PDB file of C-alpha atoms in Angstrom:
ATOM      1  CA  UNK A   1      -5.752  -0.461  -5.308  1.00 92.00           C
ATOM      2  CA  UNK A   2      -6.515   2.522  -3.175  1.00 94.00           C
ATOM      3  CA  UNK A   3      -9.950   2.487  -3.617  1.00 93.00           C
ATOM      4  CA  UNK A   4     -10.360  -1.463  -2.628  1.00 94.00           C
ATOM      5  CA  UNK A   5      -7.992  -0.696   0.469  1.00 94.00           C
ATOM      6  CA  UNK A   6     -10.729   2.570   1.596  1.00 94.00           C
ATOM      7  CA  UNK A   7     -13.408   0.307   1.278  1.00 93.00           C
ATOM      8  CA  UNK A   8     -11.642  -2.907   3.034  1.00 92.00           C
ATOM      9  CA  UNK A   9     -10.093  -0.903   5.815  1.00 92.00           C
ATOM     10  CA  UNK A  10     -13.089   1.120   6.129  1.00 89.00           C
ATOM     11  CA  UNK A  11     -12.822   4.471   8.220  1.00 91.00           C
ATOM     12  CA  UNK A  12     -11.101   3.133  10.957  1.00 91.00           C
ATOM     13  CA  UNK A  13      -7.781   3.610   9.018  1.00 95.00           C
ATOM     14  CA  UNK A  14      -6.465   6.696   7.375  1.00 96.00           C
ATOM     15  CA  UNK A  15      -5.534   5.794   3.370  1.00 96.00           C
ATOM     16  CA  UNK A  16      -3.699   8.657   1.201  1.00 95.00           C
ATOM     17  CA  UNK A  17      -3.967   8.697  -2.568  1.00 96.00           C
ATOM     18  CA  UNK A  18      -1.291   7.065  -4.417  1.00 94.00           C
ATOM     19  CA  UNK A  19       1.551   9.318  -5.240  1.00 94.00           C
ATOM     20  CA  UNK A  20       4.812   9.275  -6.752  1.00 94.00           C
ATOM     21  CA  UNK A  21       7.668   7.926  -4.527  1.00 91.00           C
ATOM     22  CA  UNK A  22      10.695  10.331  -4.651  1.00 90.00           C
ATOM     23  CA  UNK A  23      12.426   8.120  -6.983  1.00 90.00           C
ATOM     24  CA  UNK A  24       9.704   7.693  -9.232  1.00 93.00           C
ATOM     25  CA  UNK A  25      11.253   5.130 -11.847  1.00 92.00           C
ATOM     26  CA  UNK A  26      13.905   2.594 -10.184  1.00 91.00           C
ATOM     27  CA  UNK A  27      15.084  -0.335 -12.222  1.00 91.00           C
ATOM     28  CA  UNK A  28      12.833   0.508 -15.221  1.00 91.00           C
ATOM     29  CA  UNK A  29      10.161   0.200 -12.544  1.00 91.00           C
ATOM     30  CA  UNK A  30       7.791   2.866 -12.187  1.00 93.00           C
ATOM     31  CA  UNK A  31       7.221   3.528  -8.125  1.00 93.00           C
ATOM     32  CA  UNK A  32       4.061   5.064  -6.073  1.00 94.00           C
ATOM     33  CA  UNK A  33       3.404   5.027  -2.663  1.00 94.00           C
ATOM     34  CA  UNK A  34       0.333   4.743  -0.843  1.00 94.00           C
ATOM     35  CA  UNK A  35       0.092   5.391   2.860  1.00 93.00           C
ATOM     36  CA  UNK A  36      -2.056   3.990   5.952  1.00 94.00           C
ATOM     37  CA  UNK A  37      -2.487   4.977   9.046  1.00 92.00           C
ATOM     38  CA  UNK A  38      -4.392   3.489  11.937  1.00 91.00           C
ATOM     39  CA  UNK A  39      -3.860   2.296  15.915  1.00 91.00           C
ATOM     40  CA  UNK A  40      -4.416  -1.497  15.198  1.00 92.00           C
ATOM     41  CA  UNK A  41      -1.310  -2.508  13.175  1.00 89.00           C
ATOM     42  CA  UNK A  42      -2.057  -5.826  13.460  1.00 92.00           C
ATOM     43  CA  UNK A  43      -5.749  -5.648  12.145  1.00 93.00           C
ATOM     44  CA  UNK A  44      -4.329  -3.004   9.683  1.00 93.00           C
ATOM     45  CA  UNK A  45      -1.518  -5.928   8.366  1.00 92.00           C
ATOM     46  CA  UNK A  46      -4.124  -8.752   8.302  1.00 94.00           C
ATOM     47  CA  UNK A  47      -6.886  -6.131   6.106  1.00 94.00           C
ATOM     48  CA  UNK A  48      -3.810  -5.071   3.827  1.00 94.00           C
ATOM     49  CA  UNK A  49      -2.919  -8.730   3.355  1.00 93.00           C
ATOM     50  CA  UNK A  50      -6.083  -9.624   2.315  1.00 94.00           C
ATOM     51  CA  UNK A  51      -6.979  -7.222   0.362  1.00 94.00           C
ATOM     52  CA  UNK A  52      -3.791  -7.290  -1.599  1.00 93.00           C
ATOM     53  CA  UNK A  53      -4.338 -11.356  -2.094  1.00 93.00           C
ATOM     54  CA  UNK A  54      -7.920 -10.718  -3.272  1.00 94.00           C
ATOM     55  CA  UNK A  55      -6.535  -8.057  -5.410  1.00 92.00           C
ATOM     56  CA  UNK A  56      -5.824  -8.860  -9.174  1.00 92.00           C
ATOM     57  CA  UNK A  57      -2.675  -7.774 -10.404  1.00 91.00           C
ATOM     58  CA  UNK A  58      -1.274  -7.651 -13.575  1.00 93.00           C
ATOM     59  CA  UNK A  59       1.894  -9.734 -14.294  1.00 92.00           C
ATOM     60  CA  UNK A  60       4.056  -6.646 -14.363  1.00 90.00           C
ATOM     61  CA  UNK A  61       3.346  -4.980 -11.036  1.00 91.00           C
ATOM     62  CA  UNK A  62       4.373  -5.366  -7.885  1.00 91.00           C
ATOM     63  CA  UNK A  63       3.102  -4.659  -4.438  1.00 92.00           C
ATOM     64  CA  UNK A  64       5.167  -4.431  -1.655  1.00 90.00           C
ATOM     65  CA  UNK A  65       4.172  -3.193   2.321  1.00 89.00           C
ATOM     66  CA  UNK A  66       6.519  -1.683   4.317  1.00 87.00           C
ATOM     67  CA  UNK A  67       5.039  -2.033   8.204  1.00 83.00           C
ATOM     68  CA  UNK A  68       7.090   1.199  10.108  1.00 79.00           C
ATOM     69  CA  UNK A  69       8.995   2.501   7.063  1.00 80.00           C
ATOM     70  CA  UNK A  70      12.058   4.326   8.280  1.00 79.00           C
ATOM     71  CA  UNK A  71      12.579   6.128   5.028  1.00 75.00           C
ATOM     72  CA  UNK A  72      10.139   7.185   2.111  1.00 71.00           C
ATOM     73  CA  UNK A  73      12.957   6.476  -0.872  1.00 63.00           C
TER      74      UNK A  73
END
């Protein structure tokens, strides 16, 4: 997932490595973040949007974006 978004959002936008949230297992659910930067939030939504629905998942995970997280938990 990280390295499609790098190569969709391109160098324009800032994209950290995946890492563990601070509560890494929630629900039985295992939990990384992955964090993006950038001025153009709405070009930034409308890349990550794409990206994710281009993206195949397996039946099992779960991708979620949080645009202006308060918290990190």
């Amino acid at each position: 997932m990280v390295r499609r978004l790098k190569e969709s959002l391109g160098s324009e936008f800032m994209v950290s490595d995946a890492s563990p949230a601070p509560l890494q297992k929630l629900q039985g659910q295992f939990r990384f973040h992955i964090l993006l930067r950038g001025e153009a939030i709405v070009r930034l939504s409308r890349l990550v949007r794409e990206t994710l629905e281009k993206l195949p998942l397996p039946e099992d995970v779960v991708a979620t974006v949080d645009v202006d997280p308060y918290q990190l938990l």
